[in-house]
Amino acid sequence: MKLLAKTSLYYLIFSIPILILSGYICFHIITREVRQSNNELLVNRKELIENYLKENDTISLRIITKSSEATIKKIAKTNAKEISIPIFSDTLIYDKKENELAENRLLSSVFEVGNTNYSIKIWRSTLEYNELFRGIFTSLVILLILLFVTYLIINFWISKTVWKPFYQTVSNLKKFRASDNVIPRLASTSVTEFDELNLSLNVMMQKMIVDFNSQKKFTENASHEIQTPLAVIKSKIDLLIQSENLKENEMKLIVAIDYACSKIIRLNKTFLLLTKIENRQFNTTEKVSFENTVNNSLVFFEEHIQANKIEIIKNIENDFCVLMNADLCLVLVNNLLQNAIRHNINSGNIEIFIEKNKITISNLGVNNPIDNQLFERFHKNSTSQESLGLGLSIVKEIVEVSGLVFYYKFTNGKHCFILTKDNINELK
Amino acid sequence: MKILLIEDETELQKSIEQYLEMEGNIVEVSPDFHHAQQKIAIYDYDCILIDITLPNGSGLDLLKEIKLKKSKAGIIIISAKNSLDDKVNGLDLGADDYLPKPFHLSELNSRIKALIRRKSFDGNVEISINEIKILPNERRVLVHNQDVILTSKEYDLLLYFISNKNRVVSKSALAEHLWGDNSDRLDNFDFIYNHVKNLRKKLLEKKCEDYLTTIYGIGYNFKTQE
């Protein structure tokens, strides 16, 4: 969820109870005020009527009673207590105009003129509370929407302007690679927090580059330094096997040493290759044809293909040409084909499909997809003794430095390794 | 054959010296740059093996000096660096071959022989071992003056065996020779077995003596003497 959406949502969630509370308060204040003013008005009228009664102004009284908002009745003089205490009450009175019962405020009081007691009832229609409630609710909803919209607009504007340095930093970070040895320039901003972020990111990236380089240097040095002692061991083995009278047991020992030694040599060579690729030391590029490279590689693996009775199905629609290092391209194809041969089933097949911008090498093999960890170093899932578990990580490195895209999928029992120039078409 | 070995690692020196001397070569050793400079200035060699990283200097500079002297010696760079740049530089400066460490002694030996063959008589040499005759320029093999039709790998094997005759050649050395840097890829040993079997069969068909001895588990020996 985007920051904008998230804050807006929280804003909405928190503004709802506030608006409900303020609506409630509003409703109460309004009803109280209305009641008070009605009461005052009724009291005024009562006093007016009382005056008319005192003056015996029958005309005015008639006018008032005609307007049907008051009744004046003579009543028997009973209880003096009732006199002079006006009683307010809410009542429903039938409204002829609207043809319904309407809420009214009623004042009943008893007034004494001479010996006669008059019961006065004055009423006045008040606000209808449910209508008031509806009114307040509607206006609050409108307010909420208005607030939300303004908030969105403000937020949008903020994220466009205030957050701009942040997004710039993020896009710079996305491009950052320790192996490039370049720290992206994070421009200073007018916001302290962002400046702090940029500063600590800069420190972090610097450290990453230093660490990366020292690690790289270490691998490189270690691999180089190991070469010479390995050369000594290898040459001593060569001399040792020249000895006459070697017993079978000794020979077995020598073979085992030779095997282990060869394995270290291979590992070391592979590390050196990986380091070189990572160091971008293969920087001469030329237009390389995948069709030719595949053909060369197939010649190299001819014997292995025959021995495993693997059928090669080549389907070349269009040659796939890439601007890259030719040696690396051969290493890449060799690794993929070697993989396809090594993990194939007996009498299986390998399909090589070359299109204009794509090459697919698919092979039969174990009947479930390999996991992505295989692209990491030393991850093996076969029992193959010969496998170093570095093949696919070499492929990954080469693909990375050559501007290609590489991915794997498992369809119809086939392991497909796909290389393309761009990933737009396939990564649906 | 007189060979100068410029190499600072003592144990490797000893190994190479020992292996090459078995063939009756005279091997002189230089452990550092200045020593090698003197040797190069004073003596002539048939073949010079140069390590690139030396105490006090670079093997590539020695290479330049050898070339200035217009020496006819064949030069092989043996380097632990195994970098493409070194290889290209070395060959540009006039080295005849480049062998990355670690290497098999048999491989070094066969490279030296091939180099000497190329250098002498413009490569117009034939290799004769009793009834076997090899014409390297035409990649032709004759036994009792009869052509033996060999595949390219069988031919390479035969030449390698003959270069290292009377030595035990390990299977891993053969694999490396036949498949180069990629030999570490797949299990090549079975293929070697098949190639050797076919080679032997073809030679025996032409009434060639059976020189090849299998050394249990390790490899083969092309024995031309008892």
PDB file of N, CA, C and O in Angstrom, chain A residues 360-417:
ATOM      1  N   THR A 360      16.140 -20.978 -26.139  1.00  0.00           N
ATOM      2  CA  THR A 360      15.605 -21.844 -25.098  1.00  0.00           C
ATOM      3  C   THR A 360      16.305 -23.193 -25.185  1.00  0.00           C
ATOM      4  O   THR A 360      16.337 -23.792 -26.248  1.00  0.00           O
ATOM      5  N   ILE A 361      16.868 -23.615 -24.088  1.00  0.00           N
ATOM      6  CA  ILE A 361      17.459 -24.945 -24.044  1.00  0.00           C
ATOM      7  C   ILE A 361      16.663 -25.728 -23.019  1.00  0.00           C
ATOM      8  O   ILE A 361      16.617 -25.371 -21.852  1.00  0.00           O
ATOM      9  N   SER A 362      15.974 -26.771 -23.500  1.00  0.00           N
ATOM     10  CA  SER A 362      15.172 -27.529 -22.543  1.00  0.00           C
ATOM     11  C   SER A 362      15.575 -28.984 -22.592  1.00  0.00           C
ATOM     12  O   SER A 362      15.916 -29.520 -23.644  1.00  0.00           O
ATOM     13  N   ASN A 363      15.545 -29.602 -21.454  1.00  0.00           N
ATOM     14  CA  ASN A 363      15.933 -31.010 -21.392  1.00  0.00           C
ATOM     15  C   ASN A 363      15.019 -31.783 -20.460  1.00  0.00           C
ATOM     16  O   ASN A 363      14.375 -31.221 -19.579  1.00  0.00           O
ATOM     17  N   LEU A 364      14.982 -33.079 -20.710  1.00  0.00           N
ATOM     18  CA  LEU A 364      14.257 -33.961 -19.804  1.00  0.00           C
ATOM     19  C   LEU A 364      15.131 -34.180 -18.584  1.00  0.00           C
ATOM     20  O   LEU A 364      16.346 -34.014 -18.645  1.00  0.00           O
ATOM     21  N   GLY A 365      14.521 -34.559 -17.497  1.00  0.00           N
ATOM     22  CA  GLY A 365      15.324 -34.791 -16.296  1.00  0.00           C
ATOM     23  C   GLY A 365      14.433 -35.246 -15.176  1.00  0.00           C
ATOM     24  O   GLY A 365      13.374 -35.832 -15.423  1.00  0.00           O
ATOM     25  N   VAL A 366      14.822 -34.942 -13.955  1.00  0.00           N
ATOM     26  CA  VAL A 366      13.977 -35.316 -12.828  1.00  0.00           C
ATOM     27  C   VAL A 366      12.610 -34.681 -12.999  1.00  0.00           C
ATOM     28  O   VAL A 366      12.495 -33.576 -13.532  1.00  0.00           O
ATOM     29  N   ASN A 367      11.601 -35.394 -12.520  1.00  0.00           N
ATOM     30  CA  ASN A 367      10.245 -34.962 -12.857  1.00  0.00           C
ATOM     31  C   ASN A 367       9.669 -33.903 -11.930  1.00  0.00           C
ATOM     32  O   ASN A 367       8.476 -33.839 -11.711  1.00  0.00           O
ATOM     33  N   ASN A 368      10.486 -33.077 -11.365  1.00  0.00           N
ATOM     34  CA  ASN A 368       9.933 -31.923 -10.665  1.00  0.00           C
ATOM     35  C   ASN A 368      10.864 -30.735 -10.833  1.00  0.00           C
ATOM     36  O   ASN A 368      12.047 -30.898 -11.101  1.00  0.00           O
ATOM     37  N   PRO A 369      10.308 -29.549 -10.735  1.00  0.00           N
ATOM     38  CA  PRO A 369      11.132 -28.362 -11.015  1.00  0.00           C
ATOM     39  C   PRO A 369      12.253 -28.195 -10.006  1.00  0.00           C
ATOM     40  O   PRO A 369      12.112 -28.553  -8.838  1.00  0.00           O
ATOM     41  N   ILE A 370      13.365 -27.659 -10.483  1.00  0.00           N
ATOM     42  CA  ILE A 370      14.473 -27.372  -9.573  1.00  0.00           C
ATOM     43  C   ILE A 370      14.143 -26.079  -8.842  1.00  0.00           C
ATOM     44  O   ILE A 370      13.379 -25.252  -9.327  1.00  0.00           O
ATOM     45  N   ASP A 371      14.694 -25.935  -7.659  1.00  0.00           N
ATOM     46  CA  ASP A 371      14.394 -24.686  -6.963  1.00  0.00           C
ATOM     47  C   ASP A 371      15.438 -23.629  -7.298  1.00  0.00           C
ATOM     48  O   ASP A 371      16.507 -23.918  -7.813  1.00  0.00           O
ATOM     49  N   ASN A 372      15.075 -22.407  -7.009  1.00  0.00           N
ATOM     50  CA  ASN A 372      15.911 -21.287  -7.420  1.00  0.00           C
ATOM     51  C   ASN A 372      17.262 -21.252  -6.729  1.00  0.00           C
ATOM     52  O   ASN A 372      18.165 -20.567  -7.168  1.00  0.00           O
ATOM     53  N   GLN A 373      17.383 -22.019  -5.640  1.00  0.00           N
ATOM     54  CA  GLN A 373      18.659 -22.040  -4.933  1.00  0.00           C
ATOM     55  C   GLN A 373      19.774 -22.584  -5.803  1.00  0.00           C
ATOM     56  O   GLN A 373      20.938 -22.347  -5.539  1.00  0.00           O
ATOM     57  N   LEU A 374      19.378 -23.326  -6.850  1.00  0.00           N
ATOM     58  CA  LEU A 374      20.395 -23.898  -7.726  1.00  0.00           C
ATOM     59  C   LEU A 374      21.276 -22.828  -8.364  1.00  0.00           C
ATOM     60  O   LEU A 374      22.373 -23.097  -8.783  1.00  0.00           O
ATOM     61  N   PHE A 375      20.765 -21.617  -8.408  1.00  0.00           N
ATOM     62  CA  PHE A 375      21.550 -20.566  -9.018  1.00  0.00           C
ATOM     63  C   PHE A 375      22.573 -20.016  -8.030  1.00  0.00           C
ATOM     64  O   PHE A 375      23.414 -19.223  -8.375  1.00  0.00           O
ATOM     65  N   GLU A 376      22.449 -20.442  -6.791  1.00  0.00           N
ATOM     66  CA  GLU A 376      23.431 -20.039  -5.795  1.00  0.00           C
ATOM     67  C   GLU A 376      24.609 -21.000  -5.875  1.00  0.00           C
ATOM     68  O   GLU A 376      24.485 -22.114  -6.343  1.00  0.00           O
ATOM     69  N   ARG A 377      25.738 -20.502  -5.355  1.00  0.00           N
ATOM     70  CA  ARG A 377      26.927 -21.336  -5.432  1.00  0.00           C
ATOM     71  C   ARG A 377      26.805 -22.574  -4.557  1.00  0.00           C
ATOM     72  O   ARG A 377      26.241 -22.520  -3.478  1.00  0.00           O
ATOM     73  N   PHE A 378      27.366 -23.665  -5.062  1.00  0.00           N
ATOM     74  CA  PHE A 378      27.473 -24.926  -4.337  1.00  0.00           C
ATOM     75  C   PHE A 378      26.136 -25.548  -3.974  1.00  0.00           C
ATOM     76  O   PHE A 378      26.044 -26.301  -3.035  1.00  0.00           O
ATOM     77  N   HIS A 379      25.121 -25.225  -4.702  1.00  0.00           N
ATOM     78  CA  HIS A 379      23.859 -25.907  -4.423  1.00  0.00           C
ATOM     79  C   HIS A 379      23.688 -27.002  -5.464  1.00  0.00           C
ATOM     80  O   HIS A 379      23.577 -26.735  -6.647  1.00  0.00           O
ATOM     81  N   LYS A 380      23.694 -28.220  -5.005  1.00  0.00           N
ATOM     82  CA  LYS A 380      23.544 -29.336  -5.934  1.00  0.00           C
ATOM     83  C   LYS A 380      22.339 -30.137  -5.513  1.00  0.00           C
ATOM     84  O   LYS A 380      22.049 -30.263  -4.342  1.00  0.00           O
ATOM     85  N   ASN A 381      21.635 -30.720  -6.480  1.00  0.00           N
ATOM     86  CA  ASN A 381      20.632 -31.666  -6.029  1.00  0.00           C
ATOM     87  C   ASN A 381      20.815 -33.036  -6.646  1.00  0.00           C
ATOM     88  O   ASN A 381      20.127 -33.965  -6.275  1.00  0.00           O
ATOM     89  N   SER A 382      21.777 -33.140  -7.521  1.00  0.00           N
ATOM     90  CA  SER A 382      21.994 -34.472  -8.075  1.00  0.00           C
ATOM     91  C   SER A 382      23.095 -35.152  -7.277  1.00  0.00           C
ATOM     92  O   SER A 382      23.770 -34.543  -6.468  1.00  0.00           O
ATOM     93  N   THR A 383      23.247 -36.415  -7.542  1.00  0.00           N
ATOM     94  CA  THR A 383      24.285 -37.131  -6.818  1.00  0.00           C
ATOM     95  C   THR A 383      25.572 -37.127  -7.631  1.00  0.00           C
ATOM     96  O   THR A 383      26.538 -37.747  -7.263  1.00  0.00           O
ATOM     97  N   SER A 384      25.540 -36.392  -8.739  1.00  0.00           N
ATOM     98  CA  SER A 384      26.688 -36.382  -9.631  1.00  0.00           C
ATOM     99  C   SER A 384      27.954 -35.925  -8.915  1.00  0.00           C
ATOM    100  O   SER A 384      28.031 -34.830  -8.388  1.00  0.00           O
ATOM    101  N   GLN A 385      28.934 -36.826  -8.920  1.00  0.00           N
ATOM    102  CA  GLN A 385      30.203 -36.531  -8.264  1.00  0.00           C
ATOM    103  C   GLN A 385      30.981 -35.456  -9.018  1.00  0.00           C
ATOM    104  O   GLN A 385      31.758 -34.720  -8.438  1.00  0.00           O
ATOM    105  N   GLU A 386      30.768 -35.422 -10.315  1.00  0.00           N
ATOM    106  CA  GLU A 386      31.554 -34.519 -11.136  1.00  0.00           C
ATOM    107  C   GLU A 386      31.116 -33.069 -10.974  1.00  0.00           C
ATOM    108  O   GLU A 386      31.874 -32.148 -11.200  1.00  0.00           O
ATOM    109  N   SER A 387      29.871 -32.917 -10.584  1.00  0.00           N
ATOM    110  CA  SER A 387      29.319 -31.573 -10.533  1.00  0.00           C
ATOM    111  C   SER A 387      29.937 -30.778  -9.385  1.00  0.00           C
ATOM    112  O   SER A 387      30.051 -31.243  -8.264  1.00  0.00           O
ATOM    113  N   LEU A 388      30.327 -29.546  -9.702  1.00  0.00           N
ATOM    114  CA  LEU A 388      30.879 -28.680  -8.662  1.00  0.00           C
ATOM    115  C   LEU A 388      29.788 -27.831  -8.032  1.00  0.00           C
ATOM    116  O   LEU A 388      29.968 -27.260  -6.981  1.00  0.00           O
ATOM    117  N   GLY A 389      28.671 -27.757  -8.729  1.00  0.00           N
ATOM    118  CA  GLY A 389      27.598 -26.902  -8.232  1.00  0.00           C
ATOM    119  C   GLY A 389      27.840 -25.443  -8.498  1.00  0.00           C
ATOM    120  O   GLY A 389      27.312 -24.574  -7.819  1.00  0.00           O
ATOM    121  N   LEU A 390      28.670 -25.166  -9.508  1.00  0.00           N
ATOM    122  CA  LEU A 390      28.970 -23.761  -9.802  1.00  0.00           C
ATOM    123  C   LEU A 390      28.479 -23.346 -11.187  1.00  0.00           C
ATOM    124  O   LEU A 390      28.488 -22.175 -11.525  1.00  0.00           O
ATOM    125  N   GLY A 391      28.064 -24.337 -11.957  1.00  0.00           N
ATOM    126  CA  GLY A 391      27.692 -24.075 -13.353  1.00  0.00           C
ATOM    127  C   GLY A 391      26.661 -22.982 -13.519  1.00  0.00           C
ATOM    128  O   GLY A 391      26.872 -22.028 -14.255  1.00  0.00           O
ATOM    129  N   LEU A 392      25.555 -23.117 -12.788  1.00  0.00           N
ATOM    130  CA  LEU A 392      24.474 -22.153 -12.983  1.00  0.00           C
ATOM    131  C   LEU A 392      24.818 -20.788 -12.400  1.00  0.00           C
ATOM    132  O   LEU A 392      24.324 -19.770 -12.875  1.00  0.00           O
ATOM    133  N   SER A 393      25.685 -20.762 -11.365  1.00  0.00           N
ATOM    134  CA  SER A 393      26.040 -19.439 -10.849  1.00  0.00           C
ATOM    135  C   SER A 393      26.969 -18.727 -11.828  1.00  0.00           C
ATOM    136  O   SER A 393      26.947 -17.498 -11.918  1.00  0.00           O
ATOM    137  N   ILE A 394      27.753 -19.493 -12.590  1.00  0.00           N
ATOM    138  CA  ILE A 394      28.550 -18.866 -13.655  1.00  0.00           C
ATOM    139  C   ILE A 394      27.599 -18.300 -14.703  1.00  0.00           C
ATOM    140  O   ILE A 394      27.753 -17.168 -15.154  1.00  0.00           O
ATOM    141  N   VAL A 395      26.609 -19.113 -15.066  1.00  0.00           N
ATOM    142  CA  VAL A 395      25.621 -18.649 -16.049  1.00  0.00           C
ATOM    143  C   VAL A 395      24.999 -17.335 -15.576  1.00  0.00           C
ATOM    144  O   VAL A 395      24.908 -16.358 -16.316  1.00  0.00           O
ATOM    145  N   LYS A 396      24.627 -17.319 -14.288  1.00  0.00           N
ATOM    146  CA  LYS A 396      23.981 -16.135 -13.729  1.00  0.00           C
ATOM    147  C   LYS A 396      24.888 -14.904 -13.830  1.00  0.00           C
ATOM    148  O   LYS A 396      24.439 -13.821 -14.229  1.00  0.00           O
ATOM    149  N   GLU A 397      26.143 -15.096 -13.484  1.00  0.00           N
ATOM    150  CA  GLU A 397      27.079 -13.974 -13.529  1.00  0.00           C
ATOM    151  C   GLU A 397      27.261 -13.466 -14.953  1.00  0.00           C
ATOM    152  O   GLU A 397      27.258 -12.258 -15.200  1.00  0.00           O
ATOM    153  N   ILE A 398      27.436 -14.400 -15.881  1.00  0.00           N
ATOM    154  CA  ILE A 398      27.668 -13.991 -17.268  1.00  0.00           C
ATOM    155  C   ILE A 398      26.459 -13.235 -17.801  1.00  0.00           C
ATOM    156  O   ILE A 398      26.589 -12.186 -18.431  1.00  0.00           O
ATOM    157  N   VAL A 399      25.294 -13.790 -17.503  1.00  0.00           N
ATOM    158  CA  VAL A 399      24.064 -13.145 -17.963  1.00  0.00           C
ATOM    159  C   VAL A 399      23.986 -11.720 -17.411  1.00  0.00           C
ATOM    160  O   VAL A 399      23.649 -10.772 -18.117  1.00  0.00           O
ATOM    161  N   GLU A 400      24.383 -11.582 -16.162  1.00  0.00           N
ATOM    162  CA  GLU A 400      24.298 -10.272 -15.521  1.00  0.00           C
ATOM    163  C   GLU A 400      25.228  -9.244 -16.169  1.00  0.00           C
ATOM    164  O   GLU A 400      24.842  -8.102 -16.382  1.00  0.00           O
ATOM    165  N   VAL A 401      26.448  -9.662 -16.476  1.00  0.00           N
ATOM    166  CA  VAL A 401      27.383  -8.689 -17.056  1.00  0.00           C
ATOM    167  C   VAL A 401      27.138  -8.465 -18.544  1.00  0.00           C
ATOM    168  O   VAL A 401      27.639  -7.504 -19.111  1.00  0.00           O
ATOM    169  N   SER A 402      26.369  -9.350 -19.161  1.00  0.00           N
ATOM    170  CA  SER A 402      26.199  -9.222 -20.604  1.00  0.00           C
ATOM    171  C   SER A 402      24.877  -8.578 -21.001  1.00  0.00           C
ATOM    172  O   SER A 402      24.549  -8.511 -22.178  1.00  0.00           O
ATOM    173  N   GLY A 403      24.132  -8.141 -20.016  1.00  0.00           N
ATOM    174  CA  GLY A 403      22.871  -7.467 -20.330  1.00  0.00           C
ATOM    175  C   GLY A 403      21.813  -8.400 -20.888  1.00  0.00           C
ATOM    176  O   GLY A 403      20.989  -8.009 -21.708  1.00  0.00           O
ATOM    177  N   LEU A 404      21.873  -9.643 -20.461  1.00  0.00           N
ATOM    178  CA  LEU A 404      20.847 -10.583 -20.899  1.00  0.00           C
ATOM    179  C   LEU A 404      19.911 -10.875 -19.737  1.00  0.00           C
ATOM    180  O   LEU A 404      20.178 -10.486 -18.604  1.00  0.00           O
ATOM    181  N   VAL A 405      18.834 -11.559 -20.045  1.00  0.00           N
ATOM    182  CA  VAL A 405      17.925 -11.979 -18.983  1.00  0.00           C
ATOM    183  C   VAL A 405      17.824 -13.484 -19.063  1.00  0.00           C
ATOM    184  O   VAL A 405      17.740 -14.058 -20.151  1.00  0.00           O
ATOM    185  N   PHE A 406      17.892 -14.108 -17.922  1.00  0.00           N
ATOM    186  CA  PHE A 406      17.896 -15.559 -17.892  1.00  0.00           C
ATOM    187  C   PHE A 406      16.848 -16.045 -16.910  1.00  0.00           C
ATOM    188  O   PHE A 406      16.757 -15.525 -15.811  1.00  0.00           O
ATOM    189  N   TYR A 407      16.045 -16.992 -17.303  1.00  0.00           N
ATOM    190  CA  TYR A 407      15.140 -17.581 -16.325  1.00  0.00           C
ATOM    191  C   TYR A 407      14.819 -19.032 -16.643  1.00  0.00           C
ATOM    192  O   TYR A 407      15.136 -19.530 -17.718  1.00  0.00           O
ATOM    193  N   TYR A 408      14.234 -19.640 -15.659  1.00  0.00           N
ATOM    194  CA  TYR A 408      14.010 -21.073 -15.728  1.00  0.00           C
ATOM    195  C   TYR A 408      12.532 -21.342 -15.558  1.00  0.00           C
ATOM    196  O   TYR A 408      11.865 -20.677 -14.788  1.00  0.00           O
ATOM    197  N   LYS A 409      12.038 -22.303 -16.316  1.00  0.00           N
ATOM    198  CA  LYS A 409      10.683 -22.759 -16.002  1.00  0.00           C
ATOM    199  C   LYS A 409      10.559 -24.253 -16.272  1.00  0.00           C
ATOM    200  O   LYS A 409      11.350 -24.821 -17.015  1.00  0.00           O
ATOM    201  N   PHE A 410       9.592 -24.815 -15.657  1.00  0.00           N
ATOM    202  CA  PHE A 410       9.401 -26.254 -15.769  1.00  0.00           C
ATOM    203  C   PHE A 410       8.041 -26.507 -16.388  1.00  0.00           C
ATOM    204  O   PHE A 410       7.017 -26.206 -15.794  1.00  0.00           O
ATOM    205  N   THR A 411       8.042 -26.988 -17.635  1.00  0.00           N
ATOM    206  CA  THR A 411       6.749 -27.249 -18.277  1.00  0.00           C
ATOM    207  C   THR A 411       6.774 -28.611 -18.954  1.00  0.00           C
ATOM    208  O   THR A 411       7.776 -28.985 -19.572  1.00  0.00           O
ATOM    209  N   ASN A 412       5.676 -29.306 -18.857  1.00  0.00           N
ATOM    210  CA  ASN A 412       5.517 -30.625 -19.479  1.00  0.00           C
ATOM    211  C   ASN A 412       6.693 -31.552 -19.173  1.00  0.00           C
ATOM    212  O   ASN A 412       7.211 -32.233 -20.054  1.00  0.00           O
ATOM    213  N   GLY A 413       7.135 -31.548 -17.949  1.00  0.00           N
ATOM    214  CA  GLY A 413       8.232 -32.439 -17.562  1.00  0.00           C
ATOM    215  C   GLY A 413       9.572 -32.033 -18.105  1.00  0.00           C
ATOM    216  O   GLY A 413      10.524 -32.792 -18.095  1.00  0.00           O
ATOM    217  N   LYS A 414       9.638 -30.806 -18.652  1.00  0.00           N
ATOM    218  CA  LYS A 414      10.907 -30.348 -19.225  1.00  0.00           C
ATOM    219  C   LYS A 414      11.459 -29.162 -18.453  1.00  0.00           C
ATOM    220  O   LYS A 414      10.726 -28.269 -18.060  1.00  0.00           O
ATOM    221  N   HIS A 415      12.771 -29.197 -18.276  1.00  0.00           N
ATOM    222  CA  HIS A 415      13.440 -28.072 -17.636  1.00  0.00           C
ATOM    223  C   HIS A 415      13.878 -27.110 -18.738  1.00  0.00           C
ATOM    224  O   HIS A 415      14.685 -27.468 -19.580  1.00  0.00           O
ATOM    225  N   CYS A 416      13.303 -25.912 -18.724  1.00  0.00           N
ATOM    226  CA  CYS A 416      13.629 -24.963 -19.783  1.00  0.00           C
ATOM    227  C   CYS A 416      14.490 -23.836 -19.223  1.00  0.00           C
ATOM    228  O   CYS A 416      14.146 -23.221 -18.220  1.00  0.00           O
ATOM    229  N   PHE A 417      15.596 -23.602 -19.884  1.00  0.00           N
ATOM    230  CA  PHE A 417      16.463 -22.481 -19.516  1.00  0.00           C
ATOM    231  C   PHE A 417      16.398 -21.487 -20.663  1.00  0.00           C
ATOM    232  O   PHE A 417      16.738 -21.816 -21.789  1.00  0.00           O
TER     233      PHE A 417
END
